[in-house]
């Protein structure tokens, strides 16, 4: 290869360089790419259409993607993963207090907020709190009803509320249950009514 400089260049501020690769070069069979860029001399005003071209033989490797890592044995068995059941008592008090059931599943952040509200009022309004994981195999009935609306709350197995809970509503509802005046509230979700077989 050789460097050919145009003899018509009168100013050292503008150089047009072309790298020419001979046909006998081993790189001649490699696909080439061309880049163009303006060559501007120091202090010289840019003129439209004044460009120099450099042709380079460049070999671009193909992009390779790493395969996704396979699931760990813990994930496959449900240990420490999203398949873990959260059914069970969250806290229990002596018998005779209202029993609140929180219909939930692993990773439900809104459910965590409702749980925090209930925990914040349990000293003034005693109650027990149990979690019911609607994704358990034996909870298909609850899953079909509540899968789009958790968290859902029951007091003493009576529907109470869904989605969110304020401290005031928690105190009021539990107090009514203690007095034996709690009744089913309106708006209980049931997704199965809107699904077609």
PDB file of C-alpha atoms in Angstrom:
ATOM      1  CA  UNK A   1       0.000   0.000   0.000  1.00  0.00           C
ATOM      2  CA  UNK A   2       1.111   3.595  -0.416  1.00  0.00           C
ATOM      3  CA  UNK A   3       0.001   7.072   0.482  1.00  0.00           C
ATOM      4  CA  UNK A   4      -0.887   9.280  -2.469  1.00  0.00           C
ATOM      5  CA  UNK A   5      -1.013  13.021  -1.820  1.00  0.00           C
ATOM      6  CA  UNK A   6      -2.761  15.180  -4.414  1.00  0.00           C
ATOM      7  CA  UNK A   7      -0.305  17.508  -6.150  1.00  0.00           C
ATOM      8  CA  UNK A   8      -3.029  20.097  -6.550  1.00  0.00           C
ATOM      9  CA  UNK A   9      -3.093  20.882  -2.850  1.00  0.00           C
ATOM     10  CA  UNK A  10      -1.582  24.343  -2.494  1.00  0.00           C
ATOM     11  CA  UNK A  11      -2.276  24.928   1.183  1.00  0.00           C
ATOM     12  CA  UNK A  12      -0.861  22.731   3.970  1.00  0.00           C
ATOM     13  CA  UNK A  13      -4.090  23.454   5.869  1.00  0.00           C
ATOM     14  CA  UNK A  14      -6.167  21.167   3.628  1.00  0.00           C
ATOM     15  CA  UNK A  15      -4.972  17.621   2.954  1.00  0.00           C
ATOM     16  CA  UNK A  16      -6.829  14.988   1.028  1.00  0.00           C
ATOM     17  CA  UNK A  17      -5.424  11.572   1.870  1.00  0.00           C
ATOM     18  CA  UNK A  18      -6.428   8.294   0.354  1.00  0.00           C
ATOM     19  CA  UNK A  19      -5.165   4.981   1.585  1.00  0.00           C
ATOM     20  CA  UNK A  20      -5.101   2.568  -1.258  1.00  0.00           C
ATOM     21  CA  UNK A  21      -4.846  -1.130  -0.622  1.00  0.00           C
ATOM     22  CA  UNK A  22      -3.525  -3.134  -3.518  1.00  0.00           C
ATOM     23  CA  UNK A  23      -5.589  -5.961  -4.934  1.00  0.00           C
ATOM     24  CA  UNK A  24      -2.899  -8.449  -3.934  1.00  0.00           C
ATOM     25  CA  UNK A  25      -3.224  -7.535  -0.252  1.00  0.00           C
ATOM     26  CA  UNK A  26      -4.668 -10.280   2.001  1.00  0.00           C
ATOM     27  CA  UNK A  27      -7.193  -7.721   3.242  1.00  0.00           C
ATOM     28  CA  UNK A  28      -8.745  -7.232  -0.179  1.00  0.00           C
ATOM     29  CA  UNK A  29     -11.271 -10.003   0.458  1.00  0.00           C
ATOM     30  CA  UNK A  30     -12.466  -8.394   3.695  1.00  0.00           C
ATOM     31  CA  UNK A  31     -15.626  -6.258   3.443  1.00  0.00           C
ATOM     32  CA  UNK A  32     -14.758  -2.575   3.652  1.00  0.00           C
ATOM     33  CA  UNK A  33     -16.491   0.378   5.194  1.00  0.00           C
ATOM     34  CA  UNK A  34     -16.085   4.003   4.250  1.00  0.00           C
ATOM     35  CA  UNK A  35     -16.100   7.007   6.529  1.00  0.00           C
ATOM     36  CA  UNK A  36     -16.341  10.605   5.390  1.00  0.00           C
ATOM     37  CA  UNK A  37     -15.492  13.680   7.381  1.00  0.00           C
ATOM     38  CA  UNK A  38     -14.729  17.322   6.710  1.00  0.00           C
ATOM     39  CA  UNK A  39     -11.117  18.393   6.799  1.00  0.00           C
ATOM     40  CA  UNK A  40     -10.990  21.947   8.017  1.00  0.00           C
ATOM     41  CA  UNK A  41      -7.783  23.953   8.113  1.00  0.00           C
ATOM     42  CA  UNK A  42      -6.917  26.075  11.109  1.00  0.00           C
ATOM     43  CA  UNK A  43      -8.821  29.343  10.892  1.00  0.00           C
ATOM     44  CA  UNK A  44     -10.220  28.445   7.479  1.00  0.00           C
ATOM     45  CA  UNK A  45     -13.929  28.927   6.967  1.00  0.00           C
ATOM     46  CA  UNK A  46     -15.813  25.727   6.198  1.00  0.00           C
ATOM     47  CA  UNK A  47     -17.111  25.562   2.646  1.00  0.00           C
ATOM     48  CA  UNK A  48     -20.177  23.512   1.828  1.00  0.00           C
ATOM     49  CA  UNK A  49     -19.303  20.315  -0.016  1.00  0.00           C
ATOM     50  CA  UNK A  50     -15.624  20.323   0.957  1.00  0.00           C
ATOM     51  CA  UNK A  51     -14.979  16.858   2.385  1.00  0.00           C
ATOM     52  CA  UNK A  52     -12.140  14.372   2.437  1.00  0.00           C
ATOM     53  CA  UNK A  53     -12.809  10.649   2.198  1.00  0.00           C
ATOM     54  CA  UNK A  54     -10.884   7.894   3.891  1.00  0.00           C
ATOM     55  CA  UNK A  55     -11.485   4.282   2.879  1.00  0.00           C
ATOM     56  CA  UNK A  56     -10.479   1.767   5.477  1.00  0.00           C
ATOM     57  CA  UNK A  57     -10.602  -2.010   5.321  1.00  0.00           C
ATOM     58  CA  UNK A  58     -12.243  -2.902   8.619  1.00  0.00           C
ATOM     59  CA  UNK A  59     -13.363  -6.298   9.822  1.00  0.00           C
ATOM     60  CA  UNK A  60     -16.346  -6.011  12.178  1.00  0.00           C
ATOM     61  CA  UNK A  61     -17.007  -9.111  14.321  1.00  0.00           C
ATOM     62  CA  UNK A  62     -20.587 -10.314  14.576  1.00  0.00           C
ATOM     63  CA  UNK A  63     -22.365  -9.443  17.800  1.00  0.00           C
ATOM     64  CA  UNK A  64     -22.814 -12.402  20.097  1.00  0.00           C
ATOM     65  CA  UNK A  65     -25.465 -12.638  22.784  1.00  0.00           C
ATOM     66  CA  UNK A  66     -24.855 -14.535  25.984  1.00  0.00           C
ATOM     67  CA  UNK A  67     -27.565 -17.104  26.701  1.00  0.00           C
ATOM     68  CA  UNK A  68     -29.792 -16.304  29.623  1.00  0.00           C
ATOM     69  CA  UNK A  69     -28.734 -17.992  32.823  1.00  0.00           C
ATOM     70  CA  UNK A  70     -30.896 -20.925  33.783  1.00  0.00           C
ATOM     71  CA  UNK A  71     -32.999 -20.728  36.903  1.00  0.00           C
ATOM     72  CA  UNK A  72     -31.326 -21.818  40.093  1.00  0.00           C
ATOM     73  CA  UNK A  73     -32.450 -24.906  41.944  1.00  0.00           C
ATOM     74  CA  UNK A  74     -33.963 -22.710  44.646  1.00  0.00           C
ATOM     75  CA  UNK A  75     -36.158 -20.956  42.097  1.00  0.00           C
ATOM     76  CA  UNK A  76     -37.214 -24.226  40.551  1.00  0.00           C
ATOM     77  CA  UNK A  77     -38.268 -25.650  43.887  1.00  0.00           C
ATOM     78  CA  UNK A  78     -39.878 -22.431  45.047  1.00  0.00           C
ATOM     79  CA  UNK A  79     -37.470 -21.919  47.926  1.00  0.00           C
ATOM     80  CA  UNK A  80     -36.714 -18.229  48.269  1.00  0.00           C
ATOM     81  CA  UNK A  81     -38.547 -17.464  45.037  1.00  0.00           C
ATOM     82  CA  UNK A  82     -41.933 -16.122  44.044  1.00  0.00           C
ATOM     83  CA  UNK A  83     -43.540 -19.610  44.411  1.00  0.00           C
ATOM     84  CA  UNK A  84     -43.186 -19.549  48.200  1.00  0.00           C
ATOM     85  CA  UNK A  85     -46.520 -19.537  50.017  1.00  0.00           C
ATOM     86  CA  UNK A  86     -47.143 -16.706  52.467  1.00  0.00           C
ATOM     87  CA  UNK A  87     -50.194 -18.323  54.061  1.00  0.00           C
ATOM     88  CA  UNK A  88     -50.132 -18.311  57.844  1.00  0.00           C
ATOM     89  CA  UNK A  89     -50.422 -16.144  60.934  1.00  0.00           C
ATOM     90  CA  UNK A  90     -48.740 -12.738  60.873  1.00  0.00           C
ATOM     91  CA  UNK A  91     -49.526 -12.143  64.535  1.00  0.00           C
ATOM     92  CA  UNK A  92     -52.011 -13.727  66.932  1.00  0.00           C
ATOM     93  CA  UNK A  93     -53.634 -12.472  70.113  1.00  0.00           C
ATOM     94  CA  UNK A  94     -55.786 -14.200  72.686  1.00  0.00           C
ATOM     95  CA  UNK A  95     -59.040 -15.753  71.581  1.00  0.00           C
ATOM     96  CA  UNK A  96     -62.066 -13.508  71.531  1.00  0.00           C
ATOM     97  CA  UNK A  97     -60.523 -10.749  69.404  1.00  0.00           C
ATOM     98  CA  UNK A  98     -61.565 -10.218  65.785  1.00  0.00           C
ATOM     99  CA  UNK A  99     -59.659 -12.232  63.189  1.00  0.00           C
ATOM    100  CA  UNK A 100     -58.562 -10.273  60.151  1.00  0.00           C
ATOM    101  CA  UNK A 101     -57.614 -12.194  57.013  1.00  0.00           C
ATOM    102  CA  UNK A 102     -55.378 -10.574  54.420  1.00  0.00           C
ATOM    103  CA  UNK A 103     -55.738 -12.162  50.979  1.00  0.00           C
ATOM    104  CA  UNK A 104     -52.361 -11.683  49.360  1.00  0.00           C
ATOM    105  CA  UNK A 105     -49.440 -13.324  47.562  1.00  0.00           C
ATOM    106  CA  UNK A 106     -45.643 -13.176  47.582  1.00  0.00           C
ATOM    107  CA  UNK A 107     -44.275  -9.779  46.498  1.00  0.00           C
ATOM    108  CA  UNK A 108     -47.504  -7.780  46.889  1.00  0.00           C
ATOM    109  CA  UNK A 109     -46.297  -4.339  47.980  1.00  0.00           C
ATOM    110  CA  UNK A 110     -49.804  -2.931  48.486  1.00  0.00           C
ATOM    111  CA  UNK A 111     -50.478  -5.852  50.809  1.00  0.00           C
ATOM    112  CA  UNK A 112     -47.411  -4.886  52.829  1.00  0.00           C
ATOM    113  CA  UNK A 113     -48.783  -1.364  53.252  1.00  0.00           C
ATOM    114  CA  UNK A 114     -52.125  -2.674  54.512  1.00  0.00           C
ATOM    115  CA  UNK A 115     -50.303  -4.992  56.902  1.00  0.00           C
ATOM    116  CA  UNK A 116     -48.290  -2.064  58.252  1.00  0.00           C
ATOM    117  CA  UNK A 117     -51.482  -0.091  58.926  1.00  0.00           C
ATOM    118  CA  UNK A 118     -53.029  -2.976  60.827  1.00  0.00           C
ATOM    119  CA  UNK A 119     -49.886  -3.495  62.883  1.00  0.00           C
ATOM    120  CA  UNK A 120     -49.869   0.198  63.792  1.00  0.00           C
ATOM    121  CA  UNK A 121     -53.339  -0.024  65.403  1.00  0.00           C
ATOM    122  CA  UNK A 122     -53.244  -3.474  66.991  1.00  0.00           C
ATOM    123  CA  UNK A 123     -52.385  -2.199  70.483  1.00  0.00           C
ATOM    124  CA  UNK A 124     -55.423   0.097  70.618  1.00  0.00           C
ATOM    125  CA  UNK A 125     -57.715  -2.220  68.650  1.00  0.00           C
ATOM    126  CA  UNK A 126     -56.650  -5.815  69.423  1.00  0.00           C
ATOM    127  CA  UNK A 127     -57.040  -8.335  66.625  1.00  0.00           C
ATOM    128  CA  UNK A 128     -55.255 -11.271  65.036  1.00  0.00           C
ATOM    129  CA  UNK A 129     -53.965 -11.100  61.474  1.00  0.00           C
ATOM    130  CA  UNK A 130     -53.623 -14.042  59.095  1.00  0.00           C
ATOM    131  CA  UNK A 131     -52.331 -14.087  55.540  1.00  0.00           C
ATOM    132  CA  UNK A 132     -54.102 -16.137  52.882  1.00  0.00           C
ATOM    133  CA  UNK A 133     -51.991 -16.742  49.766  1.00  0.00           C
ATOM    134  CA  UNK A 134     -54.425 -16.871  46.849  1.00  0.00           C
ATOM    135  CA  UNK A 135     -51.834 -18.667  44.683  1.00  0.00           C
ATOM    136  CA  UNK A 136     -51.800 -21.767  46.890  1.00  0.00           C
ATOM    137  CA  UNK A 137     -53.106 -24.905  45.212  1.00  0.00           C
ATOM    138  CA  UNK A 138     -55.964 -25.176  47.699  1.00  0.00           C
ATOM    139  CA  UNK A 139     -56.991 -21.507  47.317  1.00  0.00           C
ATOM    140  CA  UNK A 140     -58.251 -21.611  43.731  1.00  0.00           C
ATOM    141  CA  UNK A 141     -61.636 -20.243  44.731  1.00  0.00           C
ATOM    142  CA  UNK A 142     -60.048 -17.132  46.235  1.00  0.00           C
ATOM    143  CA  UNK A 143     -57.659 -16.779  43.317  1.00  0.00           C
ATOM    144  CA  UNK A 144     -60.511 -16.766  40.780  1.00  0.00           C
ATOM    145  CA  UNK A 145     -62.286 -14.031  42.755  1.00  0.00           C
ATOM    146  CA  UNK A 146     -59.463 -11.801  44.011  1.00  0.00           C
ATOM    147  CA  UNK A 147     -56.580 -12.214  41.535  1.00  0.00           C
ATOM    148  CA  UNK A 148     -56.945  -8.655  40.172  1.00  0.00           C
ATOM    149  CA  UNK A 149     -57.769  -6.912  43.450  1.00  0.00           C
ATOM    150  CA  UNK A 150     -55.411  -7.911  46.253  1.00  0.00           C
ATOM    151  CA  UNK A 151     -55.040  -6.890  48.947  1.00  0.00           C
ATOM    152  CA  UNK A 152     -58.495  -7.963  50.091  1.00  0.00           C
ATOM    153  CA  UNK A 153     -59.482  -8.021  53.775  1.00  0.00           C
ATOM    154  CA  UNK A 154     -62.045 -10.037  55.738  1.00  0.00           C
ATOM    155  CA  UNK A 155     -63.026  -9.653  59.375  1.00  0.00           C
ATOM    156  CA  UNK A 156     -64.292 -12.862  61.003  1.00  0.00           C
ATOM    157  CA  UNK A 157     -64.719 -14.338  57.502  1.00  0.00           C
ATOM    158  CA  UNK A 158     -66.864 -11.416  56.341  1.00  0.00           C
ATOM    159  CA  UNK A 159     -65.745  -9.245  53.430  1.00  0.00           C
ATOM    160  CA  UNK A 160     -64.346  -5.909  54.622  1.00  0.00           C
ATOM    161  CA  UNK A 161     -62.383  -3.933  52.016  1.00  0.00           C
ATOM    162  CA  UNK A 162     -59.836  -4.087  49.181  1.00  0.00           C
ATOM    163  CA  UNK A 163     -56.775  -2.294  47.740  1.00  0.00           C
ATOM    164  CA  UNK A 164     -55.980   0.060  50.623  1.00  0.00           C
ATOM    165  CA  UNK A 165     -56.741   0.756  54.266  1.00  0.00           C
ATOM    166  CA  UNK A 166     -56.372   3.847  56.421  1.00  0.00           C
ATOM    167  CA  UNK A 167     -55.741   3.730  60.159  1.00  0.00           C
ATOM    168  CA  UNK A 168     -59.158   5.330  60.772  1.00  0.00           C
ATOM    169  CA  UNK A 169     -60.949   2.695  58.695  1.00  0.00           C
ATOM    170  CA  UNK A 170     -59.007  -0.067  60.438  1.00  0.00           C
ATOM    171  CA  UNK A 171     -59.975   1.162  63.901  1.00  0.00           C
ATOM    172  CA  UNK A 172     -63.615   1.624  62.887  1.00  0.00           C
ATOM    173  CA  UNK A 173     -63.971  -1.788  61.271  1.00  0.00           C
ATOM    174  CA  UNK A 174     -62.304  -3.716  64.082  1.00  0.00           C
ATOM    175  CA  UNK A 175     -64.335  -1.827  66.687  1.00  0.00           C
ATOM    176  CA  UNK A 176     -67.552  -2.793  64.912  1.00  0.00           C
ATOM    177  CA  UNK A 177     -66.435  -6.419  64.849  1.00  0.00           C
ATOM    178  CA  UNK A 178     -65.677  -6.301  68.595  1.00  0.00           C
ATOM    179  CA  UNK A 179     -69.166  -4.959  69.244  1.00  0.00           C
ATOM    180  CA  UNK A 180     -70.715  -7.618  67.020  1.00  0.00           C
ATOM    181  CA  UNK A 181     -72.058  -5.035  64.588  1.00  0.00           C
ATOM    182  CA  UNK A 182     -69.849  -5.719  61.588  1.00  0.00           C
ATOM    183  CA  UNK A 183     -71.668  -6.626  58.373  1.00  0.00           C
ATOM    184  CA  UNK A 184     -70.535  -7.412  54.840  1.00  0.00           C
ATOM    185  CA  UNK A 185     -69.370  -4.291  53.030  1.00  0.00           C
ATOM    186  CA  UNK A 186     -70.231  -3.420  49.461  1.00  0.00           C
ATOM    187  CA  UNK A 187     -67.841  -3.807  46.559  1.00  0.00           C
ATOM    188  CA  UNK A 188     -66.454  -7.297  47.067  1.00  0.00           C
ATOM    189  CA  UNK A 189     -64.512  -8.194  43.901  1.00  0.00           C
ATOM    190  CA  UNK A 190     -65.243 -11.342  41.915  1.00  0.00           C
ATOM    191  CA  UNK A 191     -63.206 -11.620  38.727  1.00  0.00           C
ATOM    192  CA  UNK A 192     -64.751 -14.992  37.873  1.00  0.00           C
ATOM    193  CA  UNK A 193     -68.075 -13.322  37.053  1.00  0.00           C
ATOM    194  CA  UNK A 194     -66.496 -11.437  34.143  1.00  0.00           C
ATOM    195  CA  UNK A 195     -64.481 -14.254  32.621  1.00  0.00           C
ATOM    196  CA  UNK A 196     -65.850 -16.479  29.895  1.00  0.00           C
ATOM    197  CA  UNK A 197     -65.149 -20.175  29.705  1.00  0.00           C
TER     198      UNK A 197
END
